[in-house]
Amino acid sequence: MTNKNTPTTNNLKYANPLIGTGGHGHTHPGASVPNGFVVLGPDTRVEGWDACSGYYDSDRSILGFSHTHLSGTGIADYGDILILPKIGTMTLEPGTLENPDSGYRERFDKNSETASPAYYKVKLNSGIQVELTAKQRSGFHYYTFPENAKVNLLIDLVHRRDENTLSASLKVLDPYTIVGSRISQSWSPEQRIYFYIKIDKPLQKIYISTDGKNLNQLKSANNKYIQSYLELGQISNLKIRIGISAVDINGAQRNLAKEIPTWQFYETVDSSKELWREKLAKIDIETENETDKIIFYTALYHTYKAPHIYMDVDKRFRGADGRIHTAGGFTNYTLFSLWDTFRALHPLMTLLEPSETNEYIKSMLIHYDQVGSLPKWKLGEKDVKTMVGRHAISVIVDAFTKGLRNYDNWWALGAMIDTMNRQEPELNAYRNYGFVPSDVDVNWSVSRTLEFAYNDWAIAQVARIFRNISLAESYEKRSQAYRQVFDASQKLMRPKRRDGSWDNFDPFAAAWESPFIEGNSWQYTWFVPHNIPDLIQLMGGKSAFLAQLEKLFSLDSSQGNELPDITGLIGQYAHGNEPSHHICYLFNFVDRNDLTRAYVKQILTTMYKATPDGIIGNEDCGQMSAWYILSALGLYQVTPGTPMFDLGYLHFSQATIHLGNGKDFVIQKGNHSEPYLLNSQPVSGWQISYQDIMNGGVLSISSPTPINLPKNWV
């Protein structure tokens, strides 16, 4: 089967960016294009965990409209170059959520808010209508004002940084042109943003503050603390085009000239919508449930929010070494939340975007070339080194074993080996003891051990393909480190001291300074994705493994410490956090595909909703949504790094994946005795290969027999 890679259905109408903006989803509803650096939209709060994206659904006042936003993370950053149209009195204080009128905040009518992937619209209580759209590196504002309004424009370069602003600049080149920069630190230790602004009405007066208190009539300033009010007089509307760059102002100007060269706002909206329409047409689903379509296509939209392009139209980019580089023959990306996304987002992209997968890997390898290590969690040009494991390795090996190798393969192997052998405390402990002991000065000892073991196994896969048997055997031996922290008497992973004795622990405990990161022993015990058969044997065989797995789903959900990341509980299974994401599919390994299907169905139907709080935990740069997409299609990858997909439950009557190689893979419900048929032939076991899918064809999935599951859902 072949496809023409052109949209035949308008799935865009189902994508709702407001889903995930409540609860702890931490998504942002701003206007963007697929994998775009610019996400232009409202900021409603800057304090607290639920301010990570800058927007929260229940808020009823807006600080302004900034140009970069994270989607679904558990730590805040971005929120660069805040612009706010104002009528009347000028003030430099932002005000508070509790008392918006104490500052420049604007109350807004929630019912006036419209959000689609490429367009955002809201009406402020002052009567100003705001419409926004965006391209990869540029944004477009269109404001409509009440009659006889005297209009001011606020540009706040302190927003979301305060004392973390290192330096800033603003200069009015002429009545229609404003340029500037901000260098700041937050989650990322240093971030540079340059901007080039064009407005379609002339400025009348220009005021700049460098102390947060006093406004002076200046045309330029360089200072740590810069806010500017620009008077435009009585105008009925205003258009603003802005280019953004991490390189320099010239780059921002070129980005704007290339991406938004005219003042045709609605034409820009339409062209950005078309980019989204193409991406959302990559999968067609057939169902009579309109709500399921909204959930599915919003999830697909979320998977294209990260990684994002991080280079100018002239291919210059700021590297991890702080220098300016030019991308030769590749597209540079950043925003790699790899501890999350190696599990489902990147496997999904090997199906939909195999060419871009190669670009992601090239970006990681360039990062290695500049600083000597593959990124762990990349934000802007820097590795913020959040979470554990070294899952750039997982992404590279998964692509490599699937035949996606459009990069220097030997360079990739060397980068992975160097990354796992760096002189870092946790890696030193892992190599010295064969696991990470709990009594060395390193936290999350068990999680680190399990994830390093998986990373080592991944390296061994590439070594074997290269026929370097001694190297493969060395890393395969290291990959058995999980055995060191498995307590057979409890059938659980637990912390171990340097001398080999077990440390005291509570298998339900989850805390920031614990042996487990964002989880507990019950949730992490199952993280041996590279050798589930051996984990089964360690537990005493299939029956014992099944009993322990069923126990996980039936335990008291209230046991253990509460962490905001641990949500979506079924017993001690926590769908709101990534360590649990593969666990439903482990029933397949002990011949209980019926339980895999039953639990997957229950999660799909109870933990994803078409509401602002419709994502059960942090969306995590597409991972929560990618789990939904793959699982709703009847597919998942327990072990990224092998070219095998595990089979589960099909949530729709039929789905068609328009693959990145131009072929179609159809998944449909069937009435047959065998659980799965691939091109009319019974599937042996519960897996099909990546190549089976990429060849195109038809997977038929029988309807499961209903099963009564535990009722302890939280």
mmCIF file of N, CA and C in Angstrom, residues 20-27 71-73 613 615-620:
data_model
loop_
_atom_site.group_PDB
_atom_site.id
_atom_site.type_symbol
_atom_site.label_atom_id
_atom_site.label_comp_id
_atom_site.label_asym_id
_atom_site.label_seq_id
_atom_site.Cartn_x
_atom_site.Cartn_y
_atom_site.Cartn_z
ATOM 1 N N GLY A 20 -4.811 19.619 28.438
ATOM 2 C CA GLY A 20 -3.512 19.518 29.098
ATOM 3 C C GLY A 20 -3.073 20.789 29.788
ATOM 4 N N THR A 21 -3.850 21.870 29.642
ATOM 5 C CA THR A 21 -3.471 23.133 30.279
ATOM 6 C C THR A 21 -3.984 23.238 31.708
ATOM 7 N N GLY A 22 -4.768 22.262 32.156
ATOM 8 C CA GLY A 22 -5.205 22.180 33.539
ATOM 9 C C GLY A 22 -4.597 20.952 34.190
ATOM 10 N N GLY A 23 -5.073 20.612 35.399
ATOM 11 C CA GLY A 23 -4.478 19.486 36.106
ATOM 12 C C GLY A 23 -2.986 19.706 36.247
ATOM 13 N N HIS A 24 -2.209 18.651 35.959
ATOM 14 C CA HIS A 24 -0.749 18.796 35.954
ATOM 15 C C HIS A 24 -0.179 18.500 34.575
ATOM 16 N N GLY A 25 -0.971 18.754 33.519
ATOM 17 C CA GLY A 25 -0.496 18.494 32.164
ATOM 18 C C GLY A 25 0.620 19.420 31.730
ATOM 19 N N HIS A 26 0.544 20.680 32.175
ATOM 20 C CA HIS A 26 1.586 21.691 31.931
ATOM 21 C C HIS A 26 1.818 21.976 30.447
ATOM 22 N N THR A 27 0.788 21.815 29.619
ATOM 23 C CA THR A 27 0.938 22.176 28.208
ATOM 24 C C THR A 27 0.603 23.652 28.016
ATOM 25 N N SER A 71 6.311 22.669 26.693
ATOM 26 C CA SER A 71 5.029 21.970 26.698
ATOM 27 C C SER A 71 5.126 20.711 27.544
ATOM 28 N N GLY A 72 4.488 20.753 28.708
ATOM 29 C CA GLY A 72 4.338 19.531 29.484
ATOM 30 C C GLY A 72 5.490 19.175 30.387
ATOM 31 N N THR A 73 6.438 20.068 30.605
ATOM 32 C CA THR A 73 7.579 19.740 31.450
ATOM 33 C C THR A 73 7.240 19.913 32.930
ATOM 34 N N ASP A 613 -7.985 19.275 31.960
ATOM 35 C CA ASP A 613 -7.244 18.363 32.836
ATOM 36 C C ASP A 613 -7.203 16.946 32.262
ATOM 37 N N ILE A 615 -5.002 15.194 30.671
ATOM 38 C CA ILE A 615 -3.775 14.399 30.679
ATOM 39 C C ILE A 615 -3.413 14.162 32.133
ATOM 40 N N ILE A 616 -3.263 12.902 32.530
ATOM 41 C CA ILE A 616 -3.211 12.519 33.937
ATOM 42 C C ILE A 616 -1.957 12.995 34.657
ATOM 43 N N GLY A 617 -0.887 13.297 33.928
ATOM 44 C CA GLY A 617 0.352 13.800 34.529
ATOM 45 C C GLY A 617 1.010 14.774 33.577
ATOM 46 N N ASN A 618 2.224 15.210 33.907
ATOM 47 C CA ASN A 618 2.961 16.078 32.980
ATOM 48 C C ASN A 618 2.981 15.450 31.595
ATOM 49 N N GLU A 619 2.693 16.245 30.576
ATOM 50 C CA GLU A 619 2.667 15.711 29.211
ATOM 51 C C GLU A 619 4.063 15.321 28.725
ATOM 52 N N ASP A 620 5.076 15.953 29.288
ATOM 53 C CA ASP A 620 6.476 15.553 29.097
ATOM 54 C C ASP A 620 6.909 15.513 27.637
#
